[in-house]
XYZ file of C-alpha atoms in Angstrom:
714
model
C 60.699 -30.941 -39.923
C 59.520 -30.207 -43.614
C 56.533 -32.075 -44.723
C 56.912 -34.791 -47.382
C 55.451 -34.215 -50.874
C 52.995 -37.009 -50.459
C 51.570 -35.585 -47.245
C 50.928 -32.173 -48.820
C 49.392 -33.797 -51.921
C 46.952 -35.728 -49.687
C 46.042 -32.453 -47.774
C 45.247 -30.620 -51.065
C 43.130 -33.579 -52.364
C 41.123 -33.686 -48.961
C 39.976 -29.954 -49.261
C 37.615 -30.544 -52.249
C 36.196 -33.471 -50.452
C 35.536 -31.523 -47.230
C 33.953 -28.728 -49.415
C 31.590 -31.075 -51.174
C 30.489 -32.652 -47.930
C 29.798 -28.998 -46.604
C 27.917 -27.913 -49.662
C 25.716 -31.259 -49.778
C 24.774 -30.680 -46.041
C 23.956 -27.046 -46.634
C 21.687 -27.940 -49.719
C 19.980 -30.673 -47.832
C 19.283 -28.630 -44.979
C 17.976 -25.719 -47.104
C 15.743 -27.823 -49.124
C 14.216 -29.864 -46.309
C 13.518 -26.949 -43.880
C 9.886 -26.068 -43.311
C 8.552 -23.519 -45.942
C 7.302 -20.437 -44.273
C 4.363 -19.071 -46.367
C 4.566 -15.264 -46.781
C 1.169 -13.627 -46.156
C -0.440 -12.389 -49.468
C -1.540 -8.743 -49.986
C -5.157 -9.634 -49.196
C -4.252 -10.955 -45.718
C -2.031 -7.853 -44.997
C -4.801 -5.614 -46.175
C -7.448 -7.258 -43.887
C -5.096 -7.366 -40.963
C -4.301 -3.545 -41.310
C -8.123 -2.726 -41.464
C -8.712 -4.755 -38.348
C -5.676 -3.079 -36.542
C -7.068 0.428 -37.586
C -10.490 -0.421 -36.086
C -9.114 -1.898 -32.987
C -6.903 1.168 -32.378
C -10.108 3.346 -32.132
C -11.171 3.908 -28.500
C -14.559 5.170 -27.098
C -12.703 7.109 -24.274
C -10.543 9.018 -26.670
C -13.545 10.310 -28.598
C -15.206 11.201 -25.369
C -12.135 13.137 -24.224
C -11.807 14.961 -27.523
C -15.324 16.131 -27.425
C -15.070 17.238 -23.863
C -11.963 19.189 -24.694
C -13.141 20.826 -27.845
C -16.556 22.125 -26.335
C -15.477 23.677 -23.255
C -15.559 27.226 -24.683
C -17.407 28.954 -27.569
C -15.399 28.764 -30.756
C -17.015 30.776 -33.491
C -15.334 31.180 -36.859
C -13.059 34.165 -36.903
C -12.611 34.381 -32.956
C -9.436 33.923 -31.035
C -10.779 30.798 -29.377
C -11.239 28.998 -32.742
C -7.833 29.878 -33.833
C -6.423 28.427 -30.471
C -8.406 25.298 -31.262
C -7.002 25.037 -34.698
C -3.569 25.305 -33.320
C -4.429 22.641 -30.716
C -5.558 20.350 -33.428
C -2.571 21.004 -35.741
C -0.209 20.173 -32.772
C -2.009 16.971 -31.897
C -1.837 15.955 -35.571
C 1.867 16.389 -35.651
C 2.197 14.376 -32.459
C -0.035 11.516 -34.052
C 2.671 11.123 -36.659
C 1.271 12.869 -39.861
C 3.776 13.779 -42.364
C 2.513 17.384 -42.347
C -0.096 19.452 -40.507
C -0.402 23.125 -41.744
C -2.704 26.070 -41.052
C -4.174 27.532 -44.249
C -5.785 30.915 -44.069
C -8.317 32.863 -46.060
C -9.760 36.300 -45.641
C -13.644 35.939 -45.889
C -16.695 37.914 -45.117
C -18.239 36.868 -41.814
C -21.053 38.512 -39.722
C -21.320 39.351 -36.008
C -23.887 41.143 -33.830
C -23.086 44.582 -32.637
C -21.872 44.324 -28.980
C -23.147 47.855 -28.237
C -26.484 47.766 -30.030
C -28.095 44.482 -29.373
C -30.660 42.949 -31.781
C -34.188 42.318 -30.699
C -37.809 42.582 -31.635
C -40.293 44.976 -29.986
C -44.062 45.624 -29.870
C -44.679 49.406 -30.054
C -47.984 51.349 -29.481
C -49.468 54.114 -31.697
C -47.017 56.543 -29.779
C -43.975 54.526 -30.676
C -43.240 53.302 -27.162
C -41.995 49.798 -26.888
C -44.433 47.837 -24.638
C -42.757 44.422 -25.204
C -39.319 43.418 -26.072
C -37.901 39.855 -26.868
C -34.997 38.444 -24.973
C -31.484 39.730 -25.669
C -29.752 36.319 -24.927
C -30.533 32.782 -24.005
C -30.456 31.754 -20.324
C -27.160 29.819 -20.184
C -27.260 26.166 -19.219
C -26.153 25.030 -15.732
C -22.384 24.962 -15.343
C -21.825 27.518 -18.011
C -23.125 30.639 -16.393
C -19.601 32.088 -16.178
C -18.550 31.480 -19.637
C -17.735 34.558 -21.480
C -17.817 35.282 -25.305
C -21.177 33.679 -25.838
C -22.660 35.710 -28.696
C -26.410 36.104 -28.389
C -28.776 34.452 -31.018
C -28.546 36.114 -34.544
C -28.745 35.470 -38.148
C -25.541 35.886 -39.799
C -25.360 38.374 -42.852
C -28.720 39.937 -42.030
C -29.219 43.427 -43.273
C -29.254 46.298 -40.728
C -32.450 48.214 -40.003
C -35.272 49.125 -37.717
C -38.472 48.468 -39.827
C -41.778 49.059 -38.310
C -44.865 47.293 -39.720
C -47.888 45.071 -39.177
C -47.053 41.398 -38.656
C -48.152 38.468 -40.922
C -47.677 34.883 -40.110
C -46.525 32.881 -42.984
C -46.052 29.225 -41.687
C -42.680 27.816 -42.775
C -42.045 30.663 -45.314
C -42.103 28.373 -48.310
C -43.073 29.495 -51.767
C -46.275 27.554 -51.477
C -47.003 29.270 -48.028
C -46.686 32.801 -49.577
C -48.694 31.644 -52.557
C -51.522 30.446 -50.293
C -51.694 34.004 -48.706
C -51.307 36.076 -51.802
C -53.214 34.131 -54.456
C -55.900 32.210 -52.332
C -56.495 34.479 -49.291
C -55.730 37.897 -50.812
C -53.317 38.697 -48.097
C -50.368 40.966 -49.472
C -47.038 40.856 -47.482
C -45.539 43.869 -49.255
C -44.291 46.292 -46.668
C -45.015 43.980 -43.795
C -42.746 42.092 -41.345
C -43.407 38.335 -41.430
C -42.873 35.773 -38.965
C -42.141 32.053 -39.876
C -41.239 29.019 -38.222
C -38.000 27.108 -38.696
C -38.205 23.833 -40.594
C -38.986 22.210 -43.991
C -36.590 24.428 -46.040
C -33.242 26.173 -45.493
C -33.581 29.393 -43.730
C -31.918 31.405 -46.340
C -34.740 30.368 -48.761
C -37.259 31.581 -46.280
C -35.722 34.890 -46.182
C -35.365 34.894 -50.050
C -39.100 34.160 -50.294
C -40.034 37.016 -47.912
C -37.852 39.400 -50.102
C -39.668 38.275 -53.177
C -43.047 38.932 -51.383
C -41.930 42.511 -50.574
C -41.731 42.064 -46.847
C -39.595 44.686 -44.901
C -38.144 42.038 -42.405
C -38.598 38.608 -41.254
C -38.600 36.934 -37.785
C -37.700 33.356 -37.478
C -38.634 31.025 -34.380
C -38.660 27.373 -33.490
C -42.079 26.071 -32.941
C -42.255 23.246 -30.355
C -44.217 21.234 -33.054
C -41.035 21.196 -35.014
C -38.382 21.162 -32.338
C -39.746 19.393 -29.300
C -40.234 15.565 -29.146
C -43.555 14.559 -27.362
C -43.034 13.462 -23.831
C -39.535 14.680 -23.352
C -38.457 17.565 -21.004
C -36.638 20.607 -22.098
C -33.001 20.753 -21.421
C -31.304 20.164 -18.904
C -33.942 17.635 -17.771
C -34.421 16.223 -21.242
C -33.262 17.043 -24.748
C -35.940 19.163 -26.045
C -35.449 22.849 -26.916
C -36.202 25.260 -23.880
C -38.630 28.209 -24.630
C -35.643 30.652 -24.442
C -33.566 28.887 -27.066
C -33.136 30.273 -30.464
C -31.587 28.721 -33.432
C -28.550 30.791 -34.950
C -27.582 30.502 -38.534
C -26.599 32.203 -41.741
C -29.264 33.396 -44.101
C -27.207 33.677 -47.329
C -28.236 32.338 -50.710
C -24.797 31.413 -51.955
C -25.818 28.497 -54.108
C -22.206 27.211 -53.766
C -20.394 30.341 -54.232
C -18.216 30.354 -51.021
C -17.032 33.595 -49.693
C -19.584 36.255 -50.839
C -16.904 38.649 -51.996
C -14.743 36.189 -54.070
C -17.249 33.820 -55.693
C -15.361 31.058 -57.694
C -11.862 32.213 -56.450
C -9.987 31.678 -53.261
C -10.305 34.449 -50.775
C -6.509 35.276 -50.589
C -4.589 38.500 -50.367
C -4.257 38.827 -54.240
C -8.015 38.120 -55.115
C -10.386 40.806 -56.446
C -13.122 41.344 -53.970
C -16.677 42.813 -54.391
C -17.539 45.637 -52.025
C -18.928 44.466 -48.712
C -22.564 45.560 -49.657
C -22.408 43.901 -53.023
C -21.578 40.323 -52.017
C -23.286 37.266 -53.392
C -26.506 36.168 -51.723
C -26.603 38.762 -49.033
C -30.286 39.513 -47.968
C -31.520 43.212 -48.216
C -33.912 43.016 -45.270
C -33.394 42.397 -41.466
C -33.699 39.009 -40.192
C -33.699 37.877 -36.484
C -34.350 34.565 -34.730
C -36.461 34.275 -31.491
C -37.454 31.595 -28.935
C -40.853 30.131 -28.896
C -41.640 31.867 -25.612
C -41.185 35.121 -27.168
C -42.915 34.005 -30.444
C -45.906 32.957 -28.478
C -46.400 36.505 -27.151
C -46.440 37.913 -30.704
C -48.614 35.125 -32.172
C -51.202 35.286 -29.455
C -51.959 38.911 -30.220
C -52.329 38.244 -33.934
C -55.685 39.235 -35.728
C -56.914 38.880 -39.204
C -57.635 35.749 -40.981
C -57.582 32.248 -39.253
C -54.937 29.664 -40.350
C -56.102 28.069 -43.526
C -55.794 24.580 -42.459
C -54.010 22.503 -39.587
C -50.701 22.382 -41.461
C -50.405 25.946 -40.496
C -50.700 25.351 -36.718
C -47.741 24.399 -34.521
C -48.264 23.342 -30.873
C -48.178 26.700 -29.101
C -51.280 27.696 -27.253
C -52.192 30.298 -29.821
C -54.676 30.442 -32.741
C -52.151 30.924 -35.361
C -54.060 33.814 -37.020
C -52.473 35.162 -40.205
C -52.965 38.780 -39.689
C -51.930 41.325 -40.923
C -51.586 43.075 -37.613
C -52.824 42.497 -34.029
C -56.348 41.968 -32.892
C -58.736 43.912 -30.633
C -57.320 46.401 -28.358
C -53.807 45.737 -29.924
C -54.893 46.566 -33.479
C -53.051 49.890 -33.492
C -49.823 48.398 -32.401
C -47.011 47.345 -34.725
C -43.768 45.440 -34.578
C -40.446 46.955 -34.738
C -37.142 45.135 -35.551
C -33.916 46.256 -34.120
C -31.082 44.597 -36.217
C -27.457 45.954 -36.061
C -25.541 43.003 -37.332
C -22.140 43.885 -38.889
C -20.504 42.066 -41.819
C -16.676 42.244 -41.917
C -13.807 40.607 -43.681
C -12.179 38.135 -41.112
C -9.264 35.705 -41.370
C -10.106 31.963 -41.022
C -7.947 28.898 -40.605
C -8.188 25.404 -41.935
C -6.004 22.745 -40.653
C -4.703 20.482 -43.445
C -2.878 17.333 -42.515
C -1.154 14.926 -44.881
C -0.280 11.229 -44.686
C 1.629 10.550 -47.882
C 0.928 7.584 -50.184
C 3.702 4.939 -50.659
C 2.539 3.706 -54.264
C 0.308 6.490 -55.667
C 1.134 9.641 -53.703
C -0.531 11.711 -56.447
C -3.912 10.192 -55.668
C -5.819 11.720 -52.869
C -8.493 10.493 -50.316
C -9.854 13.556 -48.380
C -11.454 13.152 -44.912
C -12.700 16.586 -43.813
C -15.117 18.176 -41.252
C -15.593 21.573 -39.811
C -14.577 22.834 -36.376
C -16.177 26.139 -35.986
C -19.432 26.357 -33.906
C -22.215 28.864 -33.091
C -21.413 28.403 -29.367
C -20.035 25.166 -27.804
C -21.023 22.992 -30.662
C -21.835 19.963 -28.536
C -23.385 17.907 -31.425
C -22.744 20.293 -34.380
C -19.851 19.970 -35.466
C -17.787 18.639 -32.497
C -19.174 15.047 -32.407
C -17.703 14.966 -35.905
C -14.436 16.755 -34.959
C -13.835 14.426 -32.187
C -14.400 11.370 -34.391
C -12.071 12.856 -36.997
C -9.403 13.449 -34.247
C -9.599 9.803 -33.254
C -9.397 8.597 -36.855
C -6.312 10.704 -37.363
C -4.675 9.382 -34.295
C -5.439 5.799 -35.422
C -3.914 6.247 -38.833
C -0.992 8.070 -37.253
C -0.411 5.173 -34.963
C -0.143 2.770 -37.847
C 2.199 5.110 -39.797
C 4.551 5.420 -37.030
C 4.580 1.517 -36.686
C 5.910 1.428 -40.396
C 2.667 1.308 -42.369
C 1.700 3.672 -45.345
C -1.245 3.661 -47.476
C -0.980 3.130 -51.071
C -2.600 6.527 -51.829
C -2.219 9.890 -50.002
C -4.892 10.680 -47.293
C -5.589 14.369 -46.590
C -7.245 15.282 -43.264
C -8.912 18.636 -42.950
C -10.458 20.680 -40.143
C -12.514 23.259 -41.956
C -13.257 26.726 -40.586
C -16.326 28.895 -41.079
C -18.761 26.239 -42.399
C -21.554 27.816 -40.309
C -21.100 30.925 -42.402
C -21.738 29.263 -45.782
C -19.214 26.295 -46.095
C -16.427 29.025 -46.428
C -13.350 27.187 -45.395
C -13.846 24.067 -47.280
C -15.007 25.939 -50.459
C -12.145 28.293 -50.423
C -9.575 25.452 -50.070
C -11.377 23.640 -52.947
C -11.230 26.689 -55.228
C -7.561 27.320 -54.407
C -6.635 23.677 -55.324
C -9.398 22.987 -57.974
C -7.099 22.032 -60.756
C -5.075 19.601 -58.755
C -8.040 18.076 -57.105
C -9.879 17.372 -60.268
C -6.798 15.776 -61.490
C -5.823 13.647 -58.438
C -8.796 13.352 -55.823
C -10.269 9.906 -55.655
C -12.947 10.639 -53.132
C -14.089 12.892 -50.273
C -15.580 11.580 -47.016
C -17.294 14.229 -44.801
C -16.873 14.346 -41.050
C -19.527 16.755 -39.815
C -21.682 15.705 -36.829
C -21.519 11.989 -35.980
C -24.956 12.043 -34.496
C -28.198 13.988 -35.086
C -30.217 11.249 -33.390
C -29.503 7.893 -31.935
C -31.902 5.564 -33.773
C -29.986 4.184 -36.762
C -27.457 4.944 -39.348
C -27.971 7.333 -42.067
C -25.738 7.402 -45.289
C -25.899 9.976 -48.045
C -23.355 9.182 -50.932
C -22.548 8.848 -54.558
C -23.840 5.497 -56.091
C -20.278 4.672 -56.736
C -19.959 3.929 -53.116
C -23.083 1.995 -52.389
C -21.551 -1.430 -52.355
C -18.526 -0.430 -50.409
C -20.834 1.057 -47.761
C -22.964 -1.960 -47.664
C -19.972 -4.293 -47.370
C -18.247 -2.410 -44.728
C -21.345 -2.086 -42.540
C -21.597 -5.823 -42.577
C -18.151 -5.937 -40.983
C -19.039 -3.587 -37.963
C -20.991 -4.626 -34.892
C -24.194 -2.682 -34.362
C -24.204 -0.350 -31.383
C -27.848 -0.402 -31.079
C -29.799 -1.944 -27.985
C -31.266 -5.426 -28.787
C -28.710 -5.897 -31.905
C -25.651 -6.674 -29.787
C -24.924 -9.827 -31.842
C -25.870 -8.450 -35.128
C -23.925 -6.307 -37.659
C -24.505 -2.719 -38.415
C -25.939 -3.569 -41.824
C -28.620 -5.801 -40.240
C -29.940 -3.180 -37.693
C -29.774 -0.493 -40.396
C -31.659 -2.711 -42.787
C -34.240 -3.532 -40.148
C -34.708 0.143 -39.153
C -34.578 2.003 -42.383
C -35.096 -0.223 -45.521
C -35.013 1.444 -48.940
C -38.532 2.281 -49.931
C -38.406 0.854 -53.426
C -36.406 -2.227 -52.424
C -36.703 -3.435 -48.898
C -33.696 -5.935 -49.406
C -31.239 -3.354 -48.623
C -30.920 -0.294 -46.404
C -31.838 3.204 -47.506
C -29.002 5.346 -48.835
C -29.920 8.953 -49.500
C -28.659 11.121 -52.506
C -25.986 13.825 -51.739
C -27.400 17.401 -52.048
C -25.756 20.263 -50.277
C -25.574 21.810 -46.702
C -22.169 20.588 -45.580
C -18.513 20.719 -46.567
C -18.725 18.008 -49.053
C -20.670 20.494 -51.432
C -17.852 21.964 -53.334
C -16.067 18.653 -53.935
C -19.155 16.868 -55.211
C -21.246 19.360 -56.787
C -18.525 21.652 -58.161
C -15.536 19.409 -58.832
C -17.172 16.080 -59.442
C -15.235 14.122 -56.706
C -17.015 11.026 -55.377
C -18.217 11.938 -51.891
C -20.149 10.534 -48.961
C -21.086 11.126 -45.335
C -22.379 8.756 -42.553
C -23.921 9.599 -39.211
C -26.388 8.422 -36.697
C -29.879 9.863 -36.985
C -33.520 9.962 -35.614
C -36.439 7.669 -36.603
C -37.359 9.033 -40.012
C -40.796 7.780 -39.819
C -41.819 8.370 -36.266
C -39.812 11.408 -35.102
C -41.445 14.332 -36.976
C -39.354 17.170 -35.271
C -36.970 19.144 -37.544
C -33.255 18.146 -36.917
C -32.498 17.824 -33.204
C -34.285 20.247 -30.887
C -31.314 22.077 -29.370
C -29.748 22.696 -32.896
C -27.403 25.923 -33.051
C -28.437 26.979 -29.543
C -26.295 27.547 -26.401
C -27.667 24.276 -25.245
C -25.725 22.129 -27.493
C -23.166 21.093 -24.806
C -21.030 18.077 -24.019
C -23.670 17.255 -21.335
C -26.466 16.977 -23.897
C -24.531 14.230 -25.597
C -23.210 12.355 -22.638
C -26.634 12.395 -20.757
C -29.060 11.848 -23.672
C -27.803 11.091 -26.985
C -24.976 8.685 -26.659
C -24.087 8.071 -23.011
C -21.772 5.025 -23.853
C -20.268 6.745 -26.896
C -20.614 3.501 -28.729
C -22.506 5.160 -31.517
C -19.593 7.552 -31.940
C -17.155 4.731 -32.046
C -19.291 2.982 -34.762
C -19.229 6.163 -36.818
C -15.482 6.491 -36.478
C -14.980 2.919 -37.571
C -17.134 3.333 -40.588
C -15.579 6.516 -41.720
C -11.977 5.173 -40.957
C -12.775 1.916 -42.912
C -14.117 3.980 -45.850
C -10.885 6.098 -45.980
C -8.809 2.966 -45.445
C -10.509 1.057 -48.471
C -10.359 3.912 -50.745
C -6.659 4.683 -49.914
C -5.164 1.254 -49.742
C -7.162 -1.082 -52.022
C -5.272 -2.166 -55.245
C -8.422 -1.419 -57.299
C -10.435 1.577 -56.153
C -13.713 0.030 -54.776
C -16.204 1.867 -56.896
C -19.018 0.229 -58.800
C -20.350 2.284 -61.558
C -23.195 -0.119 -62.292
C -25.071 1.247 -59.407
C -24.841 4.685 -61.023
C -26.591 3.361 -64.100
C -29.370 2.016 -61.815
C -29.644 5.299 -60.049
C -29.887 7.228 -63.385
C -32.543 4.779 -64.577
C -34.684 5.596 -61.249
C -34.341 9.394 -61.798
C -35.144 9.223 -65.449
C -38.342 7.386 -64.603
C -39.124 9.707 -61.910
C -38.794 12.910 -64.134
C -40.807 11.014 -66.917
C -43.765 10.478 -64.289
C -43.711 14.245 -63.511
C -43.657 15.257 -67.016
C -46.672 12.827 -67.844
C -48.731 15.226 -65.804
C -48.439 17.551 -68.818
C -49.648 14.902 -71.342
C -51.277 17.419 -73.660
C -48.261 19.683 -73.859
C -45.950 16.649 -74.483
C -48.022 15.670 -77.498
C -48.723 19.138 -78.756
C -44.925 20.011 -78.786
C -43.603 16.569 -79.448
C -41.433 16.459 -76.406
C -39.620 13.129 -76.235
C -37.646 11.567 -73.432
C -36.249 8.866 -75.787
C -32.872 10.572 -76.142
C -32.568 10.493 -72.203
C -33.796 6.992 -71.733
C -31.280 5.887 -74.585
C -28.305 7.685 -72.779
C -29.130 5.853 -69.574
C -29.280 2.506 -71.337
C -25.946 3.249 -73.129
C -24.351 4.198 -69.803
C -25.514 1.082 -68.179
C -24.101 -1.122 -70.921
C -20.903 0.689 -70.712
C -20.677 0.135 -67.070
C -21.338 -3.521 -67.439
C -18.697 -3.816 -70.046
C -16.123 -1.870 -67.915
C -16.590 -4.108 -64.918
C -16.179 -7.167 -67.110
C -12.906 -5.951 -68.154
C -12.060 -4.945 -64.574
C -12.453 -8.604 -63.498
C -10.116 -9.710 -66.187
C -7.388 -7.106 -65.567
C -3.933 -8.394 -64.661
C -3.590 -7.141 -61.020
C 0.304 -7.592 -61.389
C 0.482 -5.051 -63.949
C 0.613 -1.682 -62.225
C 0.190 0.416 -65.424
C -3.089 -1.428 -66.472
C -4.326 -1.198 -62.869
C -3.571 2.541 -62.680
C -5.414 3.061 -66.048
C -8.579 1.234 -64.739
C -8.282 3.229 -61.426
C -8.138 6.451 -63.298
C -11.272 5.556 -65.284
C -12.968 4.725 -62.023
C -11.940 8.076 -60.434
C -13.132 10.135 -63.411
C -16.617 8.641 -63.679
C -18.010 11.167 -61.176
C -16.489 13.977 -63.273
C -18.368 12.896 -66.316
C -21.530 14.399 -64.774
C -20.019 17.926 -64.303
C -21.393 20.650 -66.588
C -18.773 23.395 -66.391
C -21.398 26.015 -66.948
C -23.531 24.816 -64.109
C -27.109 24.753 -63.683
C -29.320 27.637 -64.904
C -29.037 30.429 -62.186
C -26.666 28.303 -60.060
C -23.450 28.128 -61.916
C -21.521 26.484 -59.045
C -23.814 23.481 -58.835
C -22.403 21.517 -61.827
C -23.408 18.000 -61.169
C -26.266 17.275 -63.482
C -26.930 13.792 -62.021
C -28.864 12.313 -59.013
C -30.214 14.850 -56.493
C -30.097 17.608 -59.093
C -31.215 15.620 -62.182
C -34.905 15.712 -61.584
C -35.096 19.376 -60.720
C -32.676 20.352 -63.585
C -34.863 18.320 -66.057
C -38.055 19.363 -64.622
C -37.022 23.128 -64.983
C -35.733 22.434 -68.309
C -39.017 20.680 -69.247
C -41.001 23.635 -67.970
C -38.773 26.085 -69.688
C -39.214 24.220 -73.136
C -42.969 24.106 -72.756
C -43.139 27.745 -71.848
C -40.868 28.690 -74.782
C -43.026 26.769 -77.233
C -46.114 28.337 -75.814
C -44.505 31.924 -76.250
C -43.606 30.972 -79.771
C -47.092 29.713 -80.523
C -48.632 32.890 -79.065
C -46.469 35.048 -81.116
C -47.682 33.406 -84.240
C -51.246 34.011 -83.087
C -52.162 30.314 -82.594
C -54.509 29.229 -79.845
C -52.720 28.469 -76.506
C -53.404 25.207 -74.972
C -53.802 25.314 -71.162
């Protein structure tokens, strides 16, 4: 039956009423529901850093160390390439956006398998009556391991020189001066024997060459490589008498591959001839253990040691020579060195975690992979920590997180041959890195002792390091409830200011060198170390020997691996803060304080030449004025930084770029005199550079005065 008009009209009039009631109820429910407060960016940032640290596990680091140290993996060998591929595959599994092998063809150096290196004592008929060991006795459990190269000094010249032996202490400049200028002992044509320690072995060789020596023998004296009251490995962590420290003896001064200084060692690059490479010594060099050294030193004749600083702890008189004493006076020393240098392919592993906001800004975490033998401490305690950091970052990425800035992870090759892998990659990517790299954090050995934390970094990172160590629990015995900062402060306070822990200045000697000293990228390194005041031995005793094994670390240095975990947490947090903070956590005011300290130091050194300062009117006022101006600019910059609108991405980007480029401001493109690849004129190199400059100016003024016939002032 059809509806009436009145009924239809009522139905239409009722619809708006129902609709109004629905909207009224919806709005009431919407505005009366509990408001859920969304987490702010600061909370998210803190939660993610806690998640990163919590993800890192002791057992993983231990397993990585065990896996990576099973076999020798010297740069340029098949085993080191297999390890590179293993790391590359794991990085891909961990979730990085990319993990690539990047190769270079560099000059490496290996002993001759058919003609072993050794030292002999010969009689007046040329007969060998004593020979040093050809290899190190292998540690227990490694007797059947193959491809262990015997101790040698990479890049030594070949030769079989015969000569009288001269003992020259540590082979420092002052040691040679002591012999030549005060004792009248000439090293020209002699073979010198020096002990490891105090300075880089390549500088010992350089000094021997300058003194006219035909060859140089290096050994590790127990006074420098054995801790008192500790047994030799495997019963303790001291160096056994048959252990000999390997190492390169180049004088590269930051050049990278000796045949392609300043340029990446790729197929298209011009190369010097093999015998014309940069920094390659012209005399034979060979390392021996202290048992063999004792035989040589016991027979020494000639002058007595000038003072106690020339005596180690072997049971010998430490006579200087030249030559042997008594019935052995006609005997000579003959070196047999047949080391070969050859161009060899090396492989870096480069992994990338792309940034979500500023993918064109890079944070680099890199450490080397190659080792002289097993690399139980150097470098694999660092490589294992790097692997766990990569895994932890990869886990967060696979769960949906990305850093604001791009993180680049690097496993460098051929560090032991002169920082080659890291330097070649820096040379190949120099332009991009100088435009985009925010910071470089090094991941070499995580431990060189087990006493306290050691930090070396640019002053830009001081505050960040201090803040982060306050957030990490100390792994030290007796400090379980305290922070890493507290144990570090108590054990190693800064000398000039006991209110904060000591932070050392960055120099050279590891893979950060090209990034900091050449490219001007803010850099830092952290690791556990020995007691600087009490432990007088150089490095750790088994350094660069066959006795650097997984068991050495597990039994003696860090049985719980808690110190490894602590270093992983600190390195990881440094990378995280640099990559994900809205404002890069640099403080340039600390740079001003560091420059002030170094300026005062060079001024005090110069004041020792008071007469020359007055005579030639040398003034330090411009230097002090420049430091004051920098400090004022730094204060003003941080005042503006505190007022910047953090919601304006363009303004924040501008301020971040200014922070990023501070370190670049101290780069001299021409480099230091005679060391063109060391271009950072601040901090560790500032006193040296200014002192050399000061002495050069004084000498120049003296020469000018003498040419004019004026009286020279001594």
